[in-house]
Amino acid sequence: MGPFRAVKGVQDVLPPDVFLWQHIESIACDVFRAYGFDEIRPPILEHTEVFTRSIGQATDIVDKEMYTFTDKGNRSLTLRPEGTASVVRAFVQNGMHTLPSPQKLYYMGPMFRYERPQKGRQRQFHQIGVEAFGISDPKLDAEVIAMLMELLRQVGLGGLSCEINSLGCSKCRPAFREVLVKFFTPKLGSLCTDCVRRHNENPLRILDCKVPGCIKERKGAPAATDHLCGECREHFETLQILLNDLRVSFTLNPEMVRGLDYYTSTAFEVTSTDLGAQNAVAAGGRYDNLVKDFGGPDTPAIGFALGMERLVALLSDKAVSAEAPVLDAYVVSIGKEPVRKGLVIAERLRMKGFRTEVSYGSSSLKNQMRRADKLGARYVIIIGEDELREGMLSYKRMSDGASGKVSASEAEGLLSTDKNN
RNA sequence: GUGGGCGUAGUUCAACUGGUUAGAGCACUGGAUUGUGGUUCCAGAUGUUGGGGGUUCGAGUCCCCUCGCCCACCCCA
């Protein structure tokens, strides 16, 4: 291999895979539109502080996974590792809080994290995400979660379950943290080294550790949901009632902890055991303090992000694929003048919306036919000296070999007759 | 950042314990007498065996380094 290889951890999405990507994106747009979400297209590049101040200085993402560089104007810039921070920045910068509330936005595009690639984890990966601002009512939480499940259902992943939890707000979380620290302090000796560190930095994470010893030690550990303030508890309970009303199946997972610091209150996650170690398909939650932290007015918000590569992997496992576009016509021509005429005919068909290919070389009729077959053309249009003289076109329907002669305008009718779907 | 597995034509794979010009299927290009595809037959092109160094009379095969891919830890969508 020469020097021109894709960068480690990034990959090309080629046909026919890209058809599935387009299919998913198209369904996502439709679903989001139905729920009242509009698209926002934030830049991929942001000032580094946008991420350090939101995701959290002590998180792995900020600590060691960001693509950060200094530009020629001596600014520290970063390729976005996630979407929420950019959308919040845009929301604040553009004064979107003055627009009717709630503001509901969605985005899709590449994210960048400098990690060791493995199954379901690339350095450039793609997310579809949504963010809704301005409403603290759990109705919004329920709506957002229901929308996510509906999106998954429509792309062909019905039956996945959603786990939910509440992390508490700025009022009740500090107290819960204290309770946790107290619970684990006598067990420090039996926890893994990472969890000993977490005990100081972010004790919530101990609940998420996968080391068997730690799993054992946290039996009987206090659950966040038992230490919520009255407001948070009511919010969480109402959310569950609403999800039941909406027939969204979910399970409570008091051990679920989100990895980004800005999350508060409601947290949710959709996972699949078919994904290997990186099992989260989509995840999200509330971040009621983030807009304020970015210098905007105190504005509650909630969102989620869905991993495209992981979703595509799950769908591929289930043999879900999107069909390649059908080639309506292949124009075969023999002779110098007919080739020119063929281009004109093809152009005309294309303007009518028929996917049309022409043969570019001047190979034999047999070869051109062979090519038409290989491309899966529904019809072959043949132009030779005879057709040119008669002002007609020969055609052949590839499905059954039926052939005949038609005028150019009749050809259009022919192509549309059994153009199904 | 730390482990483990793996790198041979576009692709899927071959090549006995190191031994002559590294092979095959699929795919690709062309052909099988005069203007009609799918099956069949014939022919053709393509690799510095990921890269570099070493051992050897001789390395795709053994050793070292490096790069990449895959999986896991970690972390996350």
Short mmCIF file of C-alpha atoms (C1' of nucleotides) in Angstrom, two decimals:
data_model
loop_
_atom_site.label_atom_id
_atom_site.label_comp_id
_atom_site.label_asym_id
_atom_site.label_seq_id
_atom_site.Cartn_x
_atom_site.Cartn_y
_atom_site.Cartn_z
CA MET A 1 0.00 0.00 0.00
CA GLY A 2 1.22 3.45 -0.86
CA PRO A 3 1.14 6.52 1.33
CA PHE A 4 -2.45 7.34 0.47
CA ARG A 5 -4.42 5.47 3.05
CA ALA A 6 -7.28 6.64 5.17
CA VAL A 7 -6.18 7.91 8.57
CA LYS A 8 -6.24 5.34 11.36
CA GLY A 9 -9.68 4.91 12.84
CA VAL A 10 -11.60 6.63 10.05
CA GLN A 11 -13.34 4.91 7.21
CA ASP A 12 -15.01 5.39 3.87
CA VAL A 13 -18.70 4.67 3.59
CA LEU A 14 -19.20 3.28 0.12
CA PRO A 15 -22.13 2.02 -1.89
CA PRO A 16 -23.98 -0.16 -1.17
CA ASP A 17 -23.47 0.56 2.55
CA VAL A 18 -24.21 4.21 2.00
CA PHE A 19 -27.76 3.33 0.88
CA LEU A 20 -28.48 2.12 4.39
CA TRP A 21 -27.00 5.30 5.84
CA GLN A 22 -29.19 7.42 3.58
CA HIS A 23 -32.21 5.34 4.48
CA ILE A 24 -31.62 5.85 8.20
CA GLU A 25 -30.99 9.57 7.78
CA SER A 26 -34.10 9.97 5.73
CA ILE A 27 -36.26 8.20 8.31
CA ALA A 28 -34.66 10.24 11.08
CA CYS A 29 -35.53 13.48 9.30
CA ASP A 30 -39.14 12.36 8.87
CA VAL A 31 -39.53 11.23 12.48
CA PHE A 32 -37.93 14.39 13.87
CA ARG A 33 -40.08 16.54 11.63
CA ALA A 34 -43.19 14.79 12.92
CA TYR A 35 -42.18 15.59 16.50
CA GLY A 36 -41.54 19.23 15.66
CA PHE A 37 -37.77 19.22 15.48
CA ASP A 38 -35.85 21.32 12.96
CA GLU A 39 -32.31 20.81 11.78
CA ILE A 40 -29.34 22.78 13.01
CA ARG A 41 -25.95 22.54 11.37
CA PRO A 42 -23.30 23.66 13.79
CA PRO A 43 -19.65 23.75 12.69
CA ILE A 44 -17.40 20.77 13.24
CA LEU A 45 -14.72 23.06 14.63
CA GLU A 46 -15.13 24.93 17.92
CA HIS A 47 -12.99 26.80 20.40
CA THR A 48 -11.56 24.17 22.70
CA GLU A 49 -13.22 25.74 25.74
CA VAL A 50 -16.65 24.90 24.35
CA PHE A 51 -15.89 21.28 25.17
CA THR A 52 -13.65 21.56 28.20
CA ARG A 53 -16.21 23.70 29.99
CA SER A 54 -19.20 21.51 29.20
CA ILE A 55 -18.10 17.91 29.02
CA GLY A 56 -15.89 18.29 32.06
CA GLN A 57 -12.22 18.76 32.60
CA ALA A 58 -11.77 15.43 34.37
CA THR A 59 -13.51 13.26 31.77
CA ASP A 60 -11.61 10.97 29.45
CA ILE A 61 -12.99 12.74 26.42
CA VAL A 62 -11.49 16.07 27.35
CA ASP A 63 -8.52 14.64 29.15
CA LYS A 64 -7.08 12.51 26.39
CA GLU A 65 -9.38 11.99 23.44
CA MET A 66 -9.80 15.37 21.76
CA TYR A 67 -8.37 16.39 18.42
CA THR A 68 -7.08 19.76 19.55
CA PHE A 69 -4.71 22.01 17.64
CA THR A 70 -3.60 25.60 17.42
CA ASP A 71 -4.58 27.43 14.25
CA LYS A 72 -2.53 30.10 12.46
CA GLY A 73 -4.21 32.80 14.50
CA ASN A 74 -2.95 31.08 17.65
CA ARG A 75 -6.42 29.92 18.68
CA SER A 76 -6.91 26.58 20.37
CA LEU A 77 -9.49 24.75 18.31
CA THR A 78 -10.98 21.27 18.64
CA LEU A 79 -12.74 18.91 16.28
CA ARG A 80 -16.03 18.27 18.06
CA PRO A 81 -16.07 15.05 20.09
CA GLU A 82 -19.85 15.27 20.52
CA GLY A 83 -22.72 17.44 19.42
CA THR A 84 -24.46 18.85 22.46
CA ALA A 85 -21.83 21.43 23.41
CA SER A 86 -21.90 22.98 19.93
CA VAL A 87 -25.67 23.16 19.83
CA VAL A 88 -25.81 24.78 23.25
CA ARG A 89 -23.14 27.26 22.19
CA ALA A 90 -25.16 28.08 19.07
CA PHE A 91 -28.34 28.37 21.13
CA VAL A 92 -26.77 30.91 23.46
CA GLN A 93 -24.78 32.82 20.84
CA ASN A 94 -27.80 33.30 18.59
CA GLY A 95 -30.14 34.27 21.41
CA MET A 96 -32.44 31.39 20.60
CA HIS A 97 -34.02 31.61 24.04
CA THR A 98 -36.01 34.56 22.67
CA LEU A 99 -37.63 32.25 20.14
CA PRO A 100 -40.80 30.38 21.06
CA SER A 101 -40.13 27.72 23.65
CA PRO A 102 -39.35 24.90 23.36
CA GLN A 103 -36.71 25.05 20.69
CA LYS A 104 -36.30 21.57 19.28
CA LEU A 105 -33.27 20.87 17.14
CA TYR A 106 -31.59 17.91 15.52
CA TYR A 107 -28.25 17.39 13.82
CA MET A 108 -26.31 14.64 12.14
CA GLY A 109 -22.67 14.43 11.28
CA PRO A 110 -19.16 13.32 12.16
CA MET A 111 -17.59 13.45 15.62
CA PHE A 112 -13.95 12.91 16.47
CA ARG A 113 -12.33 11.17 19.40
CA TYR A 114 -8.73 10.03 19.59
CA GLU A 115 -9.28 6.53 20.93
CA ARG A 116 -7.93 3.10 20.13
CA PRO A 117 -10.30 1.78 17.47
CA GLN A 118 -12.29 -1.37 18.19
CA LYS A 119 -15.69 -2.82 17.42
CA GLY A 120 -18.22 -0.02 17.38
CA ARG A 121 -15.61 2.64 18.01
CA GLN A 122 -13.86 4.70 15.36
CA ARG A 123 -11.92 7.92 15.65
CA GLN A 124 -14.28 9.58 13.24
CA PHE A 125 -17.77 8.37 13.94
CA HIS A 126 -21.20 9.73 13.18
CA GLN A 127 -24.04 10.72 15.40
CA ILE A 128 -27.62 11.69 14.91
CA GLY A 129 -28.66 13.80 17.83
CA VAL A 130 -31.45 16.00 19.11
CA GLU A 131 -31.60 18.76 21.71
CA ALA A 132 -34.74 20.40 23.11
CA PHE A 133 -34.52 23.62 25.11
CA GLY A 134 -36.72 25.53 27.47
CA ILE A 135 -39.05 23.00 29.08
CA SER A 136 -38.43 21.25 32.38
CA ASP A 137 -41.70 19.32 32.35
CA PRO A 138 -41.20 15.52 32.14
CA LYS A 139 -43.61 15.53 29.19
CA LEU A 140 -40.66 16.66 27.12
CA ASP A 141 -38.47 13.88 28.50
CA ALA A 142 -41.12 11.32 27.61
CA GLU A 143 -41.58 12.78 24.16
CA VAL A 144 -37.86 12.72 23.40
CA ILE A 145 -37.46 9.13 24.58
CA ALA A 146 -40.56 8.04 22.70
CA MET A 147 -39.22 9.70 19.57
CA LEU A 148 -35.95 7.83 19.89
CA MET A 149 -37.72 4.50 20.25
CA GLU A 150 -39.99 5.30 17.33
CA LEU A 151 -36.99 6.12 15.18
CA LEU A 152 -35.37 2.82 16.07
CA ARG A 153 -38.60 1.01 15.36
CA GLN A 154 -38.97 2.59 11.95
CA VAL A 155 -35.46 1.73 10.84
CA GLY A 156 -36.10 -1.89 11.80
CA LEU A 157 -34.87 -2.16 15.37
CA GLY A 158 -38.09 -2.58 17.25
CA GLY A 159 -37.90 -4.52 20.48
CA LEU A 160 -34.91 -2.76 21.95
CA SER A 161 -35.47 -1.67 25.47
CA CYS A 162 -34.56 1.60 27.06
CA GLU A 163 -32.96 1.95 30.46
CA ILE A 164 -33.65 5.04 32.49
CA ASN A 165 -32.34 6.57 35.64
CA SER A 166 -32.31 9.88 37.43
CA LEU A 167 -29.04 11.42 38.47
CA GLY A 168 -30.55 14.17 40.55
CA CYS A 169 -30.16 17.88 40.20
CA SER A 170 -27.66 20.36 41.59
CA LYS A 171 -29.69 20.34 44.82
CA CYS A 172 -29.81 16.62 45.56
CA ARG A 173 -26.73 15.27 43.80
CA PRO A 174 -24.11 16.60 46.26
CA ALA A 175 -25.93 14.92 49.15
CA PHE A 176 -26.12 11.62 47.28
CA ARG A 177 -22.46 11.89 46.48
CA GLU A 178 -21.72 12.15 50.18
CA VAL A 179 -23.79 9.07 50.92
CA LEU A 180 -21.91 7.16 48.24
CA VAL A 181 -18.51 8.20 49.50
CA LYS A 182 -19.50 7.12 52.98
CA PHE A 183 -20.72 3.75 51.68
CA PHE A 184 -17.53 2.98 49.78
CA THR A 185 -14.96 4.34 52.20
CA PRO A 186 -14.78 1.15 54.30
CA LYS A 187 -14.59 -0.93 51.10
CA LEU A 188 -11.72 0.97 49.49
CA GLY A 189 -9.38 -1.95 50.03
CA SER A 190 -11.42 -4.28 47.81
CA LEU A 191 -12.10 -1.84 44.98
CA CYS A 192 -10.01 -1.69 41.79
CA THR A 193 -7.43 1.06 41.49
CA ASP A 194 -9.62 2.99 39.08
CA CYS A 195 -12.49 2.98 41.52
CA VAL A 196 -10.24 4.16 44.34
CA ARG A 197 -9.44 7.13 42.14
CA ARG A 198 -13.12 7.56 41.26
CA HIS A 199 -13.95 7.57 44.94
CA ASN A 200 -12.33 10.99 45.02
CA GLU A 201 -13.07 12.39 41.62
CA ASN A 202 -16.48 11.05 40.71
CA PRO A 203 -17.89 8.40 43.04
CA LEU A 204 -20.96 7.98 40.82
CA ARG A 205 -18.75 6.15 38.34
CA ILE A 206 -18.04 3.33 40.77
CA LEU A 207 -21.61 2.24 40.12
CA ASP A 208 -20.69 1.76 36.51
CA CYS A 209 -17.47 -0.25 36.95
CA LYS A 210 -17.27 -3.65 35.29
CA VAL A 211 -14.59 -5.21 37.49
CA PRO A 212 -16.18 -8.24 39.25
CA GLY A 213 -14.78 -7.24 42.63
CA CYS A 214 -16.35 -3.82 42.38
CA ILE A 215 -19.65 -5.24 41.19
CA LYS A 216 -19.66 -7.41 44.29
CA GLU A 217 -18.71 -4.59 46.63
CA ARG A 218 -21.42 -2.28 45.42
CA LYS A 219 -24.19 -4.71 46.32
CA GLY A 220 -26.52 -2.82 48.55
CA ALA A 221 -25.03 0.50 47.53
CA PRO A 222 -27.35 3.45 47.80
CA ALA A 223 -29.26 4.21 44.59
CA ALA A 224 -29.46 7.71 43.21
CA THR A 225 -33.18 7.32 42.83
CA ASP A 226 -33.55 6.83 46.61
CA HIS A 227 -31.83 10.12 47.31
CA LEU A 228 -33.62 12.47 44.98
CA CYS A 229 -35.12 15.69 46.21
CA GLY A 230 -38.89 15.93 46.11
CA GLU A 231 -38.87 17.76 42.81
CA CYS A 232 -36.57 15.24 41.11
CA ARG A 233 -38.50 12.29 42.47
CA GLU A 234 -41.78 13.63 41.18
CA HIS A 235 -40.23 14.40 37.82
CA PHE A 236 -38.87 10.87 37.55
CA GLU A 237 -42.13 9.25 38.62
CA THR A 238 -44.17 11.30 36.20
CA LEU A 239 -41.78 10.40 33.42
CA GLN A 240 -42.40 6.72 34.06
CA ILE A 241 -46.15 7.18 34.02
CA LEU A 242 -45.96 9.06 30.74
CA LEU A 243 -43.71 6.47 29.16
CA ASN A 244 -46.25 3.82 30.08
CA ASP A 245 -48.99 5.95 28.53
CA LEU A 246 -46.92 6.14 25.36
CA ARG A 247 -46.28 2.40 25.46
CA VAL A 248 -42.55 2.87 25.55
CA SER A 249 -40.98 -0.14 27.25
CA PHE A 250 -38.23 0.74 29.69
CA THR A 251 -36.42 -0.64 32.69
CA LEU A 252 -35.01 1.19 35.66
CA ASN A 253 -31.27 1.00 36.00
CA PRO A 254 -30.10 2.79 39.14
CA GLU A 255 -26.52 1.98 38.25
CA MET A 256 -26.51 3.79 34.93
CA VAL A 257 -24.21 6.78 35.06
CA ARG A 258 -23.54 9.01 32.12
CA GLY A 259 -19.96 9.84 31.31
CA LEU A 260 -20.28 13.52 30.57
CA ASP A 261 -20.38 15.91 33.49
CA TYR A 262 -23.21 18.09 32.27
CA TYR A 263 -25.97 15.55 32.72
CA THR A 264 -28.58 16.07 35.42
CA SER A 265 -31.84 14.42 36.36
CA THR A 266 -33.19 12.10 33.65
CA ALA A 267 -30.65 9.83 31.96
CA PHE A 268 -31.42 7.09 29.46
CA GLU A 269 -29.64 4.60 27.30
CA VAL A 270 -30.51 2.08 24.63
CA THR A 271 -28.09 -0.83 24.45
CA SER A 272 -27.77 -4.07 22.54
CA THR A 273 -25.88 -7.21 23.45
CA ASP A 274 -25.05 -7.68 19.77
CA LEU A 275 -22.61 -4.79 19.73
CA GLY A 276 -19.71 -6.25 21.68
CA ALA A 277 -18.15 -4.20 24.42
CA GLN A 278 -19.36 -0.87 23.03
CA ASN A 279 -22.99 -1.71 23.57
CA ALA A 280 -24.73 1.67 23.61
CA VAL A 281 -26.71 2.46 20.47
CA ALA A 282 -28.10 5.72 21.74
CA ALA A 283 -28.02 7.62 24.99
CA GLY A 284 -28.96 10.94 26.40
CA GLY A 285 -30.44 12.86 29.24
CA ARG A 286 -31.19 16.22 30.76
CA TYR A 287 -28.62 18.93 31.14
CA ASP A 288 -30.53 21.63 32.90
CA ASN A 289 -27.52 23.72 33.90
CA LEU A 290 -25.54 23.78 30.68
CA VAL A 291 -27.15 26.75 28.94
CA LYS A 292 -26.58 28.84 32.03
CA ASP A 293 -23.00 27.62 32.28
CA PHE A 294 -22.51 28.89 28.73
CA GLY A 295 -23.64 32.35 29.73
CA GLY A 296 -27.23 32.03 28.61
CA PRO A 297 -30.38 32.37 30.70
CA ASP A 298 -31.27 29.54 33.03
CA THR A 299 -32.75 27.12 30.51
CA PRO A 300 -33.55 23.45 31.04
CA ALA A 301 -32.74 21.10 28.19
CA ILE A 302 -32.66 17.46 27.17
CA GLY A 303 -31.21 15.54 24.28
CA PHE A 304 -29.77 12.32 23.01
CA ALA A 305 -27.23 11.07 20.52
CA LEU A 306 -27.34 7.93 18.45
CA GLY A 307 -24.28 6.21 17.03
CA MET A 308 -24.66 5.69 13.29
CA GLU A 309 -21.95 3.05 12.89
CA ARG A 310 -23.42 1.03 15.73
CA LEU A 311 -26.94 1.34 14.40
CA VAL A 312 -25.77 0.30 10.93
CA ALA A 313 -23.92 -2.67 12.44
CA LEU A 314 -27.05 -3.85 14.24
CA LEU A 315 -29.17 -3.49 11.14
CA SER A 316 -26.61 -5.32 9.01
CA ASP A 317 -26.62 -8.18 11.52
CA LYS A 318 -30.38 -8.38 11.10
CA ALA A 319 -29.84 -8.42 7.33
CA VAL A 320 -31.63 -5.11 6.99
CA SER A 321 -30.35 -3.32 3.94
CA ALA A 322 -31.53 -0.53 1.75
CA GLU A 323 -32.05 -1.14 -1.93
CA ALA A 324 -29.71 0.36 -4.46
CA PRO A 325 -31.36 2.80 -6.85
CA VAL A 326 -32.89 1.01 -9.83
CA LEU A 327 -31.43 1.76 -13.24
CA ASP A 328 -34.39 2.57 -15.46
CA ALA A 329 -32.61 2.64 -18.79
CA TYR A 330 -29.32 1.88 -20.42
CA VAL A 331 -28.74 3.53 -23.77
CA VAL A 332 -26.79 1.43 -26.24
CA SER A 333 -25.55 3.01 -29.42
CA ILE A 334 -23.61 1.81 -32.43
CA GLY A 335 -21.90 4.19 -34.79
CA LYS A 336 -20.65 7.74 -34.54
CA GLU A 337 -23.91 9.57 -35.16
CA PRO A 338 -26.01 7.21 -33.01
CA VAL A 339 -23.64 7.72 -30.07
CA ARG A 340 -24.30 11.45 -30.22
CA LYS A 341 -28.02 10.85 -30.50
CA GLY A 342 -27.80 8.43 -27.58
CA LEU A 343 -26.44 11.11 -25.30
CA VAL A 344 -29.33 13.38 -26.21
CA ILE A 345 -31.88 10.63 -25.59
CA ALA A 346 -30.29 9.84 -22.23
CA GLU A 347 -30.34 13.49 -21.25
CA ARG A 348 -34.03 13.67 -22.08
CA LEU A 349 -34.85 10.60 -20.01
CA ARG A 350 -32.86 11.93 -17.08
CA MET A 351 -34.76 15.18 -17.12
CA LYS A 352 -37.92 13.13 -16.82
CA GLY A 353 -36.50 11.54 -13.69
CA PHE A 354 -35.42 8.21 -15.09
CA ARG A 355 -32.06 6.96 -13.87
CA THR A 356 -30.25 6.45 -17.15
CA GLU A 357 -26.79 5.29 -18.17
CA VAL A 358 -25.16 5.44 -21.57
CA SER A 359 -22.36 3.29 -22.88
CA TYR A 360 -19.30 5.47 -23.13
CA GLY A 361 -17.02 3.27 -25.15
CA SER A 362 -17.66 1.93 -28.60
CA SER A 363 -17.69 -1.76 -27.88
CA SER A 364 -19.84 -4.31 -29.59
CA LEU A 365 -23.58 -4.43 -29.15
CA LYS A 366 -23.15 -7.69 -27.31
CA ASN A 367 -20.80 -6.13 -24.78
CA GLN A 368 -23.05 -3.17 -24.28
CA MET A 369 -25.97 -5.51 -23.63
CA ARG A 370 -23.86 -7.46 -21.20
CA ARG A 371 -23.04 -4.28 -19.37
CA ALA A 372 -26.69 -3.23 -19.24
CA ASP A 373 -27.52 -6.57 -17.68
CA LYS A 374 -24.74 -6.28 -15.14
CA LEU A 375 -26.01 -2.86 -14.08
CA GLY A 376 -29.50 -4.28 -13.64
CA ALA A 377 -31.12 -1.99 -16.20
CA ARG A 378 -34.88 -2.38 -16.57
CA TYR A 379 -34.80 -1.32 -20.21
CA VAL A 380 -32.18 -1.06 -22.88
CA ILE A 381 -32.65 1.62 -25.51
CA ILE A 382 -30.81 0.85 -28.74
CA ILE A 383 -29.81 3.42 -31.31
CA GLY A 384 -28.05 2.43 -34.52
CA GLU A 385 -27.98 3.70 -38.09
CA ASP A 386 -31.38 2.09 -38.78
CA GLU A 387 -33.09 3.80 -35.86
CA LEU A 388 -31.49 7.09 -36.79
CA ARG A 389 -32.87 6.79 -40.33
CA GLU A 390 -36.36 5.87 -39.11
CA GLY A 391 -36.41 8.37 -36.27
CA MET A 392 -37.27 5.53 -33.88
CA LEU A 393 -35.68 3.79 -30.93
CA SER A 394 -35.36 0.06 -30.42
CA TYR A 395 -35.93 -1.12 -26.89
CA LYS A 396 -35.63 -4.31 -24.96
CA ARG A 397 -37.24 -5.04 -21.62
CA MET A 398 -34.65 -7.01 -19.71
CA SER A 399 -37.04 -8.84 -17.41
CA ASP A 400 -38.62 -10.86 -20.21
CA GLY A 401 -36.72 -9.91 -23.35
CA ALA A 402 -39.70 -8.20 -24.95
CA SER A 403 -38.53 -5.78 -27.61
CA GLY A 404 -39.84 -3.44 -30.28
CA LYS A 405 -39.56 0.04 -31.69
CA VAL A 406 -40.92 3.26 -30.25
CA SER A 407 -40.58 6.97 -30.71
CA ALA A 408 -38.70 9.00 -28.13
CA SER A 409 -41.84 10.18 -26.39
CA GLU A 410 -43.32 6.68 -26.40
CA ALA A 411 -40.13 5.48 -24.73
CA GLU A 412 -40.86 7.72 -21.77
CA GLY A 413 -44.29 6.20 -21.40
CA LEU A 414 -42.82 2.75 -21.66
CA LEU A 415 -40.34 3.44 -18.87
CA SER A 416 -42.98 4.79 -16.54
CA THR A 417 -45.53 2.00 -17.07
CA ASP A 418 -44.03 -0.51 -14.68
CA LYS A 419 -41.85 1.83 -12.70
CA ASN A 420 -43.16 0.60 -9.37
CA ASN A 421 -42.51 1.45 -5.75
"C1'" G B 1 -2.09 4.53 26.85
"C1'" U B 2 -1.90 -1.30 27.98
"C1'" G B 3 -2.68 -6.41 26.29
"C1'" G B 4 -3.74 -10.41 22.53
"C1'" G B 5 -4.65 -12.05 17.29
"C1'" C B 6 -3.65 -10.94 12.15
"C1'" G B 7 -1.27 -8.49 7.50
"C1'" U B 8 -0.10 -12.65 0.26
"C1'" A B 9 -3.56 -9.65 -6.67
"C1'" G B 10 -9.63 -5.29 -6.36
"C1'" U B 11 -11.72 -9.32 -3.03
"C1'" U B 12 -11.90 -14.39 -0.51
"C1'" C B 13 -8.07 -17.52 0.28
"C1'" A B 14 -3.52 -21.29 -1.37
"C1'" A B 15 1.94 -22.01 -1.27
"C1'" C B 16 5.06 -29.39 2.79
"C1'" U B 17 9.49 -29.01 8.02
"C1'" G B 18 12.77 -21.67 4.72
"C1'" G B 19 14.25 -24.09 -1.74
"C1'" U B 20 13.52 -22.53 -8.80
"C1'" U B 21 9.72 -17.46 -12.88
"C1'" A B 22 4.07 -16.64 -5.55
"C1'" G B 23 -1.12 -19.75 -7.40
"C1'" A B 24 -6.84 -20.42 -7.60
"C1'" G B 25 -12.18 -18.85 -7.33
"C1'" C B 26 -14.99 -14.40 -7.70
"C1'" A B 27 -14.66 -9.62 -9.79
"C1'" C B 28 -12.48 -6.80 -13.96
"C1'" U B 29 -11.20 -6.19 -19.63
"C1'" G B 30 -11.68 -8.39 -24.42
"C1'" G B 31 -13.24 -12.37 -27.75
"C1'" A B 32 -16.49 -16.91 -29.54
"C1'" U B 33 -17.91 -14.30 -38.27
"C1'" U B 34 -22.19 -9.72 -40.13
"C1'" G B 35 -27.00 -5.34 -34.64
"C1'" U B 36 -29.33 -8.04 -28.82
"C1'" G B 37 -27.98 -9.61 -21.93
"C1'" G B 38 -28.24 -13.70 -18.07
"C1'" U B 39 -25.61 -19.98 -18.77
"C1'" U B 40 -21.09 -21.78 -21.23
"C1'" C B 41 -16.09 -21.61 -23.51
"C1'" C B 42 -11.38 -19.02 -24.58
"C1'" A B 43 -7.88 -15.18 -23.73
"C1'" G B 44 -5.81 -10.98 -20.94
"C1'" A B 45 -4.27 -7.53 -17.06
"C1'" U B 46 -3.04 -6.94 -11.83
"C1'" G B 47 1.13 -8.27 -6.64
"C1'" U B 48 8.25 -4.29 -4.91
"C1'" U B 49 3.91 -11.17 -0.23
"C1'" G B 50 2.10 -3.71 4.50
"C1'" G B 51 7.13 -1.11 5.08
"C1'" G B 52 12.36 -1.30 6.93
"C1'" G B 53 16.42 -4.03 8.90
"C1'" G B 54 18.67 -8.83 10.28
"C1'" U B 55 19.89 -14.38 10.07
"C1'" U B 56 20.91 -17.65 5.67
"C1'" C B 57 23.92 -20.07 -0.20
"C1'" G B 58 18.55 -18.98 -0.37
"C1'" A B 59 12.97 -15.66 3.38
"C1'" G B 60 5.90 -15.02 1.80
"C1'" U B 61 7.77 -18.65 5.51
"C1'" C B 62 12.59 -17.46 11.09
"C1'" C B 63 14.14 -12.85 14.40
"C1'" C B 64 13.77 -7.41 15.53
"C1'" C B 65 11.54 -2.61 14.56
"C1'" U B 66 7.62 0.05 12.43
"C1'" C B 67 2.80 0.94 10.23
"C1'" G B 68 -2.09 -0.81 9.62
"C1'" C B 69 -6.43 -3.96 10.64
"C1'" C B 70 -9.30 -6.80 14.30
"C1'" C B 71 -10.70 -7.83 19.47
"C1'" A B 72 -10.39 -6.64 24.63
"C1'" C B 73 -9.04 -3.22 28.84
"C1'" C B 74 -10.20 1.92 29.55
"C1'" C B 75 -13.99 5.11 27.97
"C1'" C B 76 -18.26 6.13 25.28
"C1'" A B 77 -22.71 6.99 20.83
#
